[in-house]
PDB file of C-alpha atoms and ligand atoms in Angstrom:
ATOM      1  CA  MET A   1      61.317 -33.648 -57.475  1.00  0.00           C
ATOM      2  CA  VAL A   2      58.055 -31.747 -59.060  1.00  0.00           C
ATOM      3  CA  ARG A   3      55.612 -34.110 -59.863  1.00  0.00           C
ATOM      4  CA  TYR A   4      52.498 -32.265 -60.059  1.00  0.00           C
ATOM      5  CA  ILE A   5      52.034 -28.777 -61.756  1.00  0.00           C
ATOM      6  CA  TYR A   6      48.884 -27.077 -61.349  1.00  0.00           C
ATOM      7  CA  ILE A   7      47.087 -23.969 -62.796  1.00  0.00           C
ATOM      8  CA  PHE A   8      44.167 -22.099 -61.252  1.00  0.00           C
ATOM      9  CA  SER A   9      42.754 -18.856 -62.048  1.00  0.00           C
ATOM     10  CA  SER A  10      39.361 -17.589 -62.793  1.00  0.00           C
ATOM     11  CA  GLY A  11      37.682 -18.914 -65.980  1.00  0.00           C
ATOM     12  CA  HIS A  12      38.653 -17.245 -69.277  1.00  0.00           C
ATOM     13  CA  SER A  13      42.297 -16.431 -68.169  1.00  0.00           C
ATOM     14  CA  GLY A  14      44.248 -17.956 -70.752  1.00  0.00           C
ATOM     15  CA  SER A  15      44.736 -21.469 -68.785  1.00  0.00           C
ATOM     16  CA  THR A  16      44.639 -23.768 -71.687  1.00  0.00           C
ATOM     17  CA  LEU A  17      47.683 -22.001 -73.432  1.00  0.00           C
ATOM     18  CA  LEU A  18      49.653 -22.018 -70.655  1.00  0.00           C
ATOM     19  CA  ASP A  19      48.719 -25.786 -69.977  1.00  0.00           C
ATOM     20  CA  LEU A  20      49.972 -26.651 -73.543  1.00  0.00           C
ATOM     21  CA  LEU A  21      53.036 -24.442 -73.051  1.00  0.00           C
ATOM     22  CA  ILE A  22      54.364 -26.224 -70.042  1.00  0.00           C
ATOM     23  CA  GLY A  23      53.183 -29.462 -71.676  1.00  0.00           C
ATOM     24  CA  ASN A  24      55.829 -28.859 -73.880  1.00  0.00           C
ATOM     25  CA  MET A  25      58.416 -28.824 -71.306  1.00  0.00           C
ATOM     26  CA  SER A  26      60.784 -31.665 -71.327  1.00  0.00           C
ATOM     27  CA  GLY A  27      58.995 -34.648 -69.232  1.00  0.00           C
ATOM     28  CA  THR A  28      55.752 -32.834 -68.509  1.00  0.00           C
ATOM     29  CA  VAL A  29      52.310 -33.994 -69.849  1.00  0.00           C
ATOM     30  CA  SER A  30      49.241 -31.676 -70.265  1.00  0.00           C
ATOM     31  CA  LEU A  31      46.381 -33.281 -68.900  1.00  0.00           C
ATOM     32  CA  GLY A  32      43.980 -30.294 -69.569  1.00  0.00           C
ATOM     33  CA  GLU A  33      41.090 -29.597 -67.097  1.00  0.00           C
ATOM     34  CA  VAL A  34      41.348 -33.308 -65.639  1.00  0.00           C
ATOM     35  CA  LYS A  35      38.795 -32.562 -62.881  1.00  0.00           C
ATOM     36  CA  TRP A  36      35.950 -33.218 -65.544  1.00  0.00           C
ATOM     37  CA  LEU A  37      37.381 -36.743 -66.384  1.00  0.00           C
ATOM     38  CA  PRO A  38      34.239 -38.594 -64.657  1.00  0.00           C
ATOM     39  CA  LEU A  39      32.005 -36.268 -66.837  1.00  0.00           C
ATOM     40  CA  PHE A  40      34.199 -37.346 -70.118  1.00  0.00           C
ATOM     41  CA  LEU A  41      33.684 -40.773 -69.164  1.00  0.00           C
ATOM     42  CA  LYS A  42      29.735 -40.843 -68.487  1.00  0.00           C
ATOM     43  CA  THR A  43      29.463 -38.690 -71.493  1.00  0.00           C
ATOM     44  CA  HIS A  44      31.827 -40.031 -74.272  1.00  0.00           C
ATOM     45  CA  GLU A  45      33.190 -36.388 -74.551  1.00  0.00           C
ATOM     46  CA  HIS A  46      36.305 -36.654 -76.636  1.00  0.00           C
ATOM     47  CA  CYS A  47      39.549 -35.607 -75.535  1.00  0.00           C
ATOM     48  CA  THR A  48      41.984 -33.469 -78.115  1.00  0.00           C
ATOM     49  CA  CYS A  49      42.895 -36.777 -80.048  1.00  0.00           C
ATOM     50  CA  GLY A  50      39.669 -36.982 -81.028  1.00  0.00           C
ATOM     51  CA  LYS A  51      38.649 -40.130 -79.130  1.00  0.00           C
ATOM     52  CA  PRO A  52      36.654 -40.484 -75.778  1.00  0.00           C
ATOM     53  CA  PRO A  53      38.769 -41.427 -73.013  1.00  0.00           C
ATOM     54  CA  GLN A  54      37.904 -45.002 -72.910  1.00  0.00           C
ATOM     55  CA  THR A  55      39.258 -45.655 -76.248  1.00  0.00           C
ATOM     56  CA  CYS A  56      41.983 -43.139 -76.425  1.00  0.00           C
ATOM     57  CA  PRO A  57      45.471 -44.798 -76.654  1.00  0.00           C
ATOM     58  CA  PHE A  58      46.703 -42.078 -73.762  1.00  0.00           C
ATOM     59  CA  TRP A  59      44.020 -42.532 -71.431  1.00  0.00           C
ATOM     60  CA  ASN A  60      42.662 -46.119 -71.730  1.00  0.00           C
ATOM     61  CA  PRO A  61      45.718 -47.717 -69.834  1.00  0.00           C
ATOM     62  CA  ILE A  62      45.325 -44.658 -67.092  1.00  0.00           C
ATOM     63  CA  LEU A  63      41.558 -45.581 -66.631  1.00  0.00           C
ATOM     64  CA  ASP A  64      42.933 -49.367 -66.703  1.00  0.00           C
ATOM     65  CA  GLU A  65      45.224 -48.629 -63.874  1.00  0.00           C
ATOM     66  CA  LEU A  66      42.643 -46.879 -61.796  1.00  0.00           C
ATOM     67  CA  GLY A  67      39.927 -49.544 -62.491  1.00  0.00           C
ATOM     68  CA  LEU A  68      37.560 -47.163 -64.544  1.00  0.00           C
ATOM     69  CA  ALA A  69      38.310 -48.822 -68.322  1.00  0.00           C
ATOM     70  CA  GLY A  70      35.917 -49.944 -70.672  1.00  0.00           C
ATOM     71  CA  ASP A  71      32.336 -49.171 -71.162  1.00  0.00           C
ATOM     72  CA  THR A  72      31.319 -51.573 -68.132  1.00  0.00           C
ATOM     73  CA  ALA A  73      32.746 -49.260 -65.556  1.00  0.00           C
ATOM     74  CA  ALA A  74      29.398 -48.789 -63.688  1.00  0.00           C
ATOM     75  CA  ASP A  75      28.274 -45.015 -63.293  1.00  0.00           C
ATOM     76  CA  GLN A  76      28.615 -45.735 -59.360  1.00  0.00           C
ATOM     77  CA  THR A  77      32.475 -46.408 -59.734  1.00  0.00           C
ATOM     78  CA  ILE A  78      32.774 -43.079 -61.732  1.00  0.00           C
ATOM     79  CA  ASN A  79      30.713 -41.114 -59.356  1.00  0.00           C
ATOM     80  CA  ALA A  80      32.714 -42.416 -56.777  1.00  0.00           C
ATOM     81  CA  PHE A  81      35.864 -41.112 -58.371  1.00  0.00           C
ATOM     82  CA  ARG A  82      35.311 -37.557 -57.355  1.00  0.00           C
ATOM     83  CA  LEU A  83      37.931 -35.040 -58.328  1.00  0.00           C
ATOM     84  CA  SER A  84      36.438 -31.722 -57.635  1.00  0.00           C
ATOM     85  CA  LEU A  85      34.225 -30.022 -55.286  1.00  0.00           C
ATOM     86  CA  GLU A  86      33.940 -27.371 -57.801  1.00  0.00           C
ATOM     87  CA  ALA A  87      32.751 -29.788 -60.563  1.00  0.00           C
ATOM     88  CA  GLU A  88      29.979 -31.332 -58.475  1.00  0.00           C
ATOM     89  CA  ARG A  89      26.500 -29.703 -57.754  1.00  0.00           C
ATOM     90  CA  ASN A  90      24.715 -29.492 -54.347  1.00  0.00           C
ATOM     91  CA  ASN A  91      27.716 -28.744 -52.384  1.00  0.00           C
ATOM     92  CA  GLN A  92      27.546 -24.988 -51.663  1.00  0.00           C
ATOM     93  CA  LEU A  93      28.060 -26.062 -47.696  1.00  0.00           C
ATOM     94  CA  GLN A  94      31.492 -27.757 -48.418  1.00  0.00           C
ATOM     95  CA  LYS A  95      32.425 -24.610 -50.672  1.00  0.00           C
ATOM     96  CA  LEU A  96      31.497 -22.298 -48.168  1.00  0.00           C
ATOM     97  CA  SER A  97      33.295 -24.178 -45.495  1.00  0.00           C
ATOM     98  CA  PHE A  98      36.121 -24.149 -47.369  1.00  0.00           C
ATOM     99  CA  TYR A  99      36.379 -20.450 -48.321  1.00  0.00           C
ATOM    100  CA  ALA A 100      35.800 -19.851 -44.737  1.00  0.00           C
ATOM    101  CA  ARG A 101      38.805 -21.938 -43.584  1.00  0.00           C
ATOM    102  CA  LEU A 102      41.057 -20.471 -46.424  1.00  0.00           C
ATOM    103  CA  ALA A 103      40.219 -16.705 -45.460  1.00  0.00           C
ATOM    104  CA  SER A 104      41.167 -17.602 -41.903  1.00  0.00           C
ATOM    105  CA  ALA A 105      44.164 -19.058 -43.323  1.00  0.00           C
ATOM    106  CA  VAL A 106      46.116 -16.678 -41.835  1.00  0.00           C
ATOM    107  CA  ILE A 107      45.589 -18.193 -38.254  1.00  0.00           C
ATOM    108  CA  HIS A 108      45.752 -21.653 -39.515  1.00  0.00           C
ATOM    109  CA  PRO A 109      47.979 -21.982 -42.292  1.00  0.00           C
ATOM    110  CA  GLN A 110      47.585 -25.873 -42.551  1.00  0.00           C
ATOM    111  CA  GLY A 111      44.238 -26.373 -41.850  1.00  0.00           C
ATOM    112  CA  CYS A 112      42.527 -25.537 -44.938  1.00  0.00           C
ATOM    113  CA  ALA A 113      40.788 -28.556 -46.039  1.00  0.00           C
ATOM    114  CA  GLY A 114      37.018 -28.550 -46.319  1.00  0.00           C
ATOM    115  CA  PHE A 115      34.524 -31.605 -45.961  1.00  0.00           C
ATOM    116  CA  GLY A 116      35.159 -34.355 -48.352  1.00  0.00           C
ATOM    117  CA  SER A 117      38.611 -32.931 -49.274  1.00  0.00           C
ATOM    118  CA  ASP A 118      40.625 -36.033 -48.332  1.00  0.00           C
ATOM    119  CA  ALA A 119      38.788 -38.080 -50.909  1.00  0.00           C
ATOM    120  CA  ILE A 120      39.330 -35.722 -53.555  1.00  0.00           C
ATOM    121  CA  LEU A 121      43.075 -34.999 -52.929  1.00  0.00           C
ATOM    122  CA  LYS A 122      43.385 -38.964 -52.887  1.00  0.00           C
ATOM    123  CA  ASN A 123      41.823 -39.482 -56.158  1.00  0.00           C
ATOM    124  CA  MET A 124      43.736 -36.541 -57.546  1.00  0.00           C
ATOM    125  CA  ILE A 125      47.042 -38.026 -56.543  1.00  0.00           C
ATOM    126  CA  ARG A 126      45.897 -41.537 -57.842  1.00  0.00           C
ATOM    127  CA  LEU A 127      45.075 -39.896 -61.058  1.00  0.00           C
ATOM    128  CA  TYR A 128      48.307 -38.169 -61.612  1.00  0.00           C
ATOM    129  CA  ASP A 129      50.237 -40.900 -60.500  1.00  0.00           C
ATOM    130  CA  ALA A 130      48.613 -43.610 -62.949  1.00  0.00           C
ATOM    131  CA  VAL A 131      49.514 -41.060 -65.423  1.00  0.00           C
ATOM    132  CA  LEU A 132      53.281 -40.723 -64.626  1.00  0.00           C
ATOM    133  CA  LYS A 133      53.274 -44.583 -64.128  1.00  0.00           C
ATOM    134  CA  THR A 134      51.811 -45.398 -67.757  1.00  0.00           C
ATOM    135  CA  ALA A 135      53.080 -42.033 -69.987  1.00  0.00           C
ATOM    136  CA  PRO A 136      56.857 -41.152 -70.596  1.00  0.00           C
ATOM    137  CA  ALA A 137      56.697 -38.022 -68.100  1.00  0.00           C
ATOM    138  CA  GLU A 138      57.902 -36.683 -64.693  1.00  0.00           C
ATOM    139  CA  ALA A 139      55.246 -34.324 -63.921  1.00  0.00           C
ATOM    140  CA  VAL A 140      51.580 -33.921 -65.111  1.00  0.00           C
ATOM    141  CA  VAL A 141      50.123 -30.616 -65.714  1.00  0.00           C
ATOM    142  CA  ASP A 142      46.747 -30.055 -64.713  1.00  0.00           C
ATOM    143  CA  SER A 143      44.797 -26.832 -65.514  1.00  0.00           C
ATOM    144  CA  SER A 144      41.276 -27.640 -63.671  1.00  0.00           C
ATOM    145  CA  LYS A 145      41.634 -24.044 -61.973  1.00  0.00           C
ATOM    146  CA  SER A 146      40.139 -25.361 -58.751  1.00  0.00           C
ATOM    147  CA  ILE A 147      41.195 -22.899 -55.966  1.00  0.00           C
ATOM    148  CA  MET A 148      40.680 -25.735 -53.447  1.00  0.00           C
ATOM    149  CA  THR A 149      43.076 -28.563 -55.262  1.00  0.00           C
ATOM    150  CA  ALA A 150      45.688 -25.640 -55.334  1.00  0.00           C
ATOM    151  CA  GLN A 151      45.511 -25.037 -51.925  1.00  0.00           C
ATOM    152  CA  TRP A 152      45.562 -28.754 -50.950  1.00  0.00           C
ATOM    153  CA  LEU A 153      48.611 -29.576 -53.400  1.00  0.00           C
ATOM    154  CA  ARG A 154      50.684 -26.984 -52.239  1.00  0.00           C
ATOM    155  CA  THR A 155      50.480 -27.399 -48.479  1.00  0.00           C
ATOM    156  CA  ARG A 156      50.333 -31.078 -48.073  1.00  0.00           C
ATOM    157  CA  LEU A 157      52.493 -31.803 -50.901  1.00  0.00           C
ATOM    158  CA  PRO A 158      55.191 -28.740 -51.060  1.00  0.00           C
ATOM    159  CA  ARG A 159      57.816 -30.394 -52.401  1.00  0.00           C
ATOM    160  CA  ASN A 160      56.174 -32.397 -55.125  1.00  0.00           C
ATOM    161  CA  ALA A 161      53.705 -29.757 -56.058  1.00  0.00           C
ATOM    162  CA  ARG A 162      54.147 -26.443 -57.869  1.00  0.00           C
ATOM    163  CA  VAL A 163      51.206 -24.187 -58.287  1.00  0.00           C
ATOM    164  CA  ILE A 164      50.640 -21.209 -60.860  1.00  0.00           C
ATOM    165  CA  HIS A 165      47.770 -18.352 -60.241  1.00  0.00           C
ATOM    166  CA  LEU A 166      47.261 -17.062 -63.651  1.00  0.00           C
ATOM    167  CA  ILE A 167      45.766 -13.727 -63.674  1.00  0.00           C
ATOM    168  CA  ARG A 168      44.065 -11.748 -66.359  1.00  0.00           C
ATOM    169  CA  ASP A 169      42.754  -8.301 -66.914  1.00  0.00           C
ATOM    170  CA  GLY A 170      38.837  -8.647 -65.264  1.00  0.00           C
ATOM    171  CA  ARG A 171      37.731  -6.326 -68.317  1.00  0.00           C
ATOM    172  CA  ALA A 172      38.982  -9.337 -70.898  1.00  0.00           C
ATOM    173  CA  VAL A 173      37.388 -11.960 -68.726  1.00  0.00           C
ATOM    174  CA  MET A 174      34.180 -10.256 -68.358  1.00  0.00           C
ATOM    175  CA  ALA A 175      33.796  -9.652 -72.373  1.00  0.00           C
ATOM    176  CA  SER A 176      34.779 -13.565 -72.711  1.00  0.00           C
ATOM    177  CA  ALA A 177      32.173 -14.734 -70.012  1.00  0.00           C
ATOM    178  CA  MET A 178      29.681 -12.315 -71.813  1.00  0.00           C
ATOM    179  CA  ARG A 179      30.127 -14.357 -75.021  1.00  0.00           C
ATOM    180  CA  LYS A 180      28.453 -17.283 -73.238  1.00  0.00           C
ATOM    181  CA  GLU A 181      25.576 -15.624 -72.310  1.00  0.00           C
ATOM    182  CA  VAL A 182      26.952 -14.893 -68.559  1.00  0.00           C
ATOM    183  CA  PRO A 183      25.480 -11.633 -67.471  1.00  0.00           C
ATOM    184  CA  ALA A 184      27.994  -8.632 -66.940  1.00  0.00           C
ATOM    185  CA  GLU A 185      27.628  -8.188 -63.347  1.00  0.00           C
ATOM    186  CA  ARG A 186      27.934 -11.983 -62.571  1.00  0.00           C
ATOM    187  CA  ALA A 187      31.021 -12.263 -64.779  1.00  0.00           C
ATOM    188  CA  ALA A 188      32.658  -9.421 -62.817  1.00  0.00           C
ATOM    189  CA  LYS A 189      31.633 -10.729 -59.430  1.00  0.00           C
ATOM    190  CA  THR A 190      33.113 -14.346 -60.455  1.00  0.00           C
ATOM    191  CA  TRP A 191      36.352 -12.555 -61.849  1.00  0.00           C
ATOM    192  CA  LEU A 192      36.466 -10.693 -58.175  1.00  0.00           C
ATOM    193  CA  HIS A 193      35.461 -13.802 -56.058  1.00  0.00           C
ATOM    194  CA  ASP A 194      38.005 -16.117 -57.716  1.00  0.00           C
ATOM    195  CA  ASN A 195      41.078 -13.553 -57.554  1.00  0.00           C
ATOM    196  CA  ARG A 196      40.145 -12.578 -53.898  1.00  0.00           C
ATOM    197  CA  MET A 197      40.277 -16.058 -52.945  1.00  0.00           C
ATOM    198  CA  ALA A 198      43.750 -16.611 -54.886  1.00  0.00           C
ATOM    199  CA  GLY A 199      44.990 -13.628 -52.923  1.00  0.00           C
ATOM    200  CA  SER A 200      44.092 -15.916 -49.658  1.00  0.00           C
ATOM    201  CA  ILE A 201      46.239 -18.383 -50.878  1.00  0.00           C
ATOM    202  CA  PHE A 202      49.163 -16.338 -51.240  1.00  0.00           C
ATOM    203  CA  ARG A 203      48.647 -15.205 -47.788  1.00  0.00           C
ATOM    204  CA  SER A 204      48.123 -18.598 -46.304  1.00  0.00           C
ATOM    205  CA  GLY A 205      51.587 -19.354 -45.779  1.00  0.00           C
ATOM    206  CA  PRO A 206      55.170 -20.063 -47.419  1.00  0.00           C
ATOM    207  CA  SER A 207      55.048 -19.577 -51.145  1.00  0.00           C
ATOM    208  CA  MET A 208      57.989 -21.419 -52.080  1.00  0.00           C
ATOM    209  CA  ASN A 209      55.878 -23.555 -54.305  1.00  0.00           C
ATOM    210  CA  LEU A 210      53.504 -20.669 -55.328  1.00  0.00           C
ATOM    211  CA  LYS A 211      53.785 -18.466 -58.290  1.00  0.00           C
ATOM    212  CA  ALA A 212      51.518 -15.843 -59.844  1.00  0.00           C
ATOM    213  CA  LEU A 213      51.622 -15.342 -63.569  1.00  0.00           C
ATOM    214  CA  ARG A 214      50.067 -12.487 -65.836  1.00  0.00           C
ATOM    215  CA  TYR A 215      48.429 -13.498 -68.965  1.00  0.00           C
ATOM    216  CA  GLU A 216      49.384 -10.573 -70.641  1.00  0.00           C
ATOM    217  CA  ASP A 217      53.168 -10.766 -69.592  1.00  0.00           C
ATOM    218  CA  LEU A 218      53.053 -14.320 -71.063  1.00  0.00           C
ATOM    219  CA  CYS A 219      51.500 -12.972 -74.403  1.00  0.00           C
ATOM    220  CA  ARG A 220      53.900  -9.806 -74.604  1.00  0.00           C
ATOM    221  CA  ASP A 221      57.080 -11.740 -73.983  1.00  0.00           C
ATOM    222  CA  PRO A 222      56.347 -15.658 -74.064  1.00  0.00           C
ATOM    223  CA  GLU A 223      60.112 -16.640 -73.871  1.00  0.00           C
ATOM    224  CA  SER A 224      61.172 -14.659 -70.924  1.00  0.00           C
ATOM    225  CA  THR A 225      58.149 -15.347 -69.261  1.00  0.00           C
ATOM    226  CA  MET A 226      58.439 -19.268 -70.063  1.00  0.00           C
ATOM    227  CA  ARG A 227      62.102 -19.487 -68.929  1.00  0.00           C
ATOM    228  CA  GLU A 228      61.206 -17.756 -65.750  1.00  0.00           C
ATOM    229  CA  LEU A 229      58.549 -20.669 -65.116  1.00  0.00           C
ATOM    230  CA  ALA A 230      61.050 -23.329 -66.242  1.00  0.00           C
ATOM    231  CA  ASP A 231      63.053 -22.467 -63.487  1.00  0.00           C
ATOM    232  CA  PHE A 232      60.279 -22.383 -60.996  1.00  0.00           C
ATOM    233  CA  LEU A 233      59.214 -25.849 -62.342  1.00  0.00           C
ATOM    234  CA  GLU A 234      62.813 -27.072 -62.420  1.00  0.00           C
ATOM    235  CA  LYS A 235      62.739 -27.834 -66.131  1.00  0.00           C
ATOM    236  CA  PRO A 236      65.253 -26.999 -68.541  1.00  0.00           C
ATOM    237  CA  TYR A 237      64.105 -24.135 -71.065  1.00  0.00           C
ATOM    238  CA  THR A 238      64.084 -25.193 -74.614  1.00  0.00           C
ATOM    239  CA  GLU A 239      63.389 -22.932 -77.609  1.00  0.00           C
ATOM    240  CA  ASP A 240      60.250 -25.559 -78.970  1.00  0.00           C
ATOM    241  CA  ILE A 241      58.413 -24.971 -75.654  1.00  0.00           C
ATOM    242  CA  LEU A 242      56.944 -22.121 -77.791  1.00  0.00           C
ATOM    243  CA  HIS A 243      55.642 -24.058 -80.612  1.00  0.00           C
ATOM    244  CA  LEU A 244      52.140 -25.134 -80.235  1.00  0.00           C
ATOM    245  CA  ARG A 245      51.655 -27.045 -83.336  1.00  0.00           C
ATOM    246  CA  GLY A 246      52.851 -30.771 -84.342  1.00  0.00           C
ATOM    247  CA  ARG A 247      52.203 -32.310 -80.963  1.00  0.00           C
ATOM    248  CA  GLU A 248      50.129 -35.073 -79.880  1.00  0.00           C
ATOM    249  CA  ARG A 249      48.043 -33.962 -77.334  1.00  0.00           C
ATOM    250  CA  HIS A 250      45.239 -35.680 -74.932  1.00  0.00           C
ATOM    251  CA  LEU A 251      43.692 -32.879 -72.894  1.00  0.00           C
ATOM    252  CA  ILE A 252      40.308 -33.134 -71.190  1.00  0.00           C
ATOM    253  CA  GLY A 253      38.240 -29.927 -70.983  1.00  0.00           C
ATOM    254  CA  GLY A 254      39.533 -26.732 -71.501  1.00  0.00           C
ATOM    255  CA  ASN A 255      38.849 -24.015 -74.079  1.00  0.00           C
ATOM    256  CA  ARG A 256      38.726 -24.664 -77.854  1.00  0.00           C
ATOM    257  CA  MET A 257      42.416 -23.650 -78.588  1.00  0.00           C
ATOM    258  CA  ARG A 258      43.087 -27.055 -77.588  1.00  0.00           C
ATOM    259  CA  PHE A 259      41.893 -28.419 -80.769  1.00  0.00           C
ATOM    260  CA  SER A 260      42.884 -25.273 -82.779  1.00  0.00           C
ATOM    261  CA  GLY A 261      46.524 -26.050 -84.013  1.00  0.00           C
ATOM    262  CA  GLU A 262      47.219 -22.332 -83.609  1.00  0.00           C
ATOM    263  CA  ASP A 263      50.751 -21.888 -83.245  1.00  0.00           C
ATOM    264  CA  LYS A 264      50.685 -17.918 -82.397  1.00  0.00           C
ATOM    265  CA  ILE A 265      50.833 -16.467 -78.647  1.00  0.00           C
ATOM    266  CA  VAL A 266      48.847 -13.131 -79.165  1.00  0.00           C
ATOM    267  CA  ASN A 267      46.717 -11.341 -76.361  1.00  0.00           C
ATOM    268  CA  VAL A 268      43.631 -10.317 -78.542  1.00  0.00           C
ATOM    269  CA  GLU A 269      42.165  -7.421 -76.413  1.00  0.00           C
ATOM    270  CA  THR A 270      38.686  -7.649 -78.248  1.00  0.00           C
ATOM    271  CA  TRP A 271      37.313  -6.517 -75.078  1.00  0.00           C
ATOM    272  CA  LYS A 272      38.237  -2.957 -75.642  1.00  0.00           C
ATOM    273  CA  SER A 273      35.619  -3.101 -78.603  1.00  0.00           C
ATOM    274  CA  ARG A 274      33.294  -5.512 -77.219  1.00  0.00           C
ATOM    275  CA  LEU A 275      32.380  -3.962 -73.907  1.00  0.00           C
ATOM    276  CA  THR A 276      30.156  -0.988 -73.529  1.00  0.00           C
ATOM    277  CA  GLU A 277      30.173   2.011 -71.512  1.00  0.00           C
ATOM    278  CA  LYS A 278      27.792   0.438 -69.429  1.00  0.00           C
ATOM    279  CA  ASP A 279      29.185  -2.951 -69.403  1.00  0.00           C
ATOM    280  CA  LEU A 280      32.575  -1.074 -68.162  1.00  0.00           C
ATOM    281  CA  ALA A 281      30.515   0.830 -65.597  1.00  0.00           C
ATOM    282  CA  VAL A 282      29.236  -2.334 -64.084  1.00  0.00           C
ATOM    283  CA  PHE A 283      32.742  -3.815 -64.111  1.00  0.00           C
ATOM    284  CA  GLU A 284      34.146  -0.777 -62.340  1.00  0.00           C
ATOM    285  CA  ARG A 285      31.596  -0.612 -59.523  1.00  0.00           C
ATOM    286  CA  THR A 286      32.184  -4.455 -59.061  1.00  0.00           C
ATOM    287  CA  ALA A 287      35.813  -5.360 -59.420  1.00  0.00           C
ATOM    288  CA  GLY A 288      37.520  -2.138 -60.561  1.00  0.00           C
ATOM    289  CA  PRO A 289      39.698  -1.356 -57.472  1.00  0.00           C
ATOM    290  CA  LEU A 290      41.147  -5.205 -57.319  1.00  0.00           C
ATOM    291  CA  ASN A 291      41.704  -5.100 -61.110  1.00  0.00           C
ATOM    292  CA  ARG A 292      43.861  -1.872 -60.668  1.00  0.00           C
ATOM    293  CA  LYS A 293      45.306  -3.336 -57.484  1.00  0.00           C
ATOM    294  CA  LEU A 294      46.615  -6.176 -59.716  1.00  0.00           C
ATOM    295  CA  GLY A 295      48.151  -3.438 -62.286  1.00  0.00           C
ATOM    296  CA  TYR A 296      45.456  -3.150 -64.769  1.00  0.00           C
ATOM    297  CA  SER A 297      44.544   0.386 -65.149  1.00  0.00           C
ATOM    298  CA  GLY A 298      43.867   2.547 -68.343  1.00  0.00           C
ATOM    299  CA  THR A 299      42.049   1.131 -71.658  1.00  0.00           C
TER     300      THR A 299
HETATM  301 ZN1   ZN B   1      43.091 -38.835 -76.404  1.00  0.00          ZN
END
């Protein structure tokens, strides 16, 4: 039975939209980028309902279940509840170790864990199971986008996990990142790295529980794309999956779309007007070949 649905991608690839759409499927619940939950607990940042998790009617019983409820939950307890190496600082060695193992996964298909991975995976599953115990749902949707978590879930819980790699034209991703003051070259390199590592995951063993999805296909033909995805997730397809408005949501993190109440699924290709010739040259030099290999050619 599918219990854990995980979306990984480079940033700015449309994962919040996909999370919301899958969360519309019967028996599923969207969690957003739940790897940031410990940070939300410490800073009292709001989930999509407008309340901090401590007082949100959805998250409060989950926190209770995990022993993290109440303002009195000590920072130490929250700090111990690690959900992602990538959401932490000072872990370059662990990250490099993971990526090195993943890159060699063709030889060691099962052996992709890095230091600290067991504790993090255990916490993730504890969190997901607490959600499924307290909410009326059979499967959680997590769009935390961590390549590490995606790989752990699919190799260690092959029957219960479904992992989706969301791909988007690197030039669109670069333009979105640059709006947040990320320099052009760094934006292109990040997209290149994330999508290369995703390629390693696809080469690292059986991919029954792994699916690639292009953001542009989702926007061009939402119905067919979501029908196919519903099959992969073992959920029925219903037309209301495509309606984004009018639902109660409790997402953590993600982009501002989670608050916007929009109901349109449109690929706004503003990168075409926003990126200068110079930006495009930087992208081409850095990541052009992989972008084309993924099917993005032309302008
Ligand atoms: Zn809430």
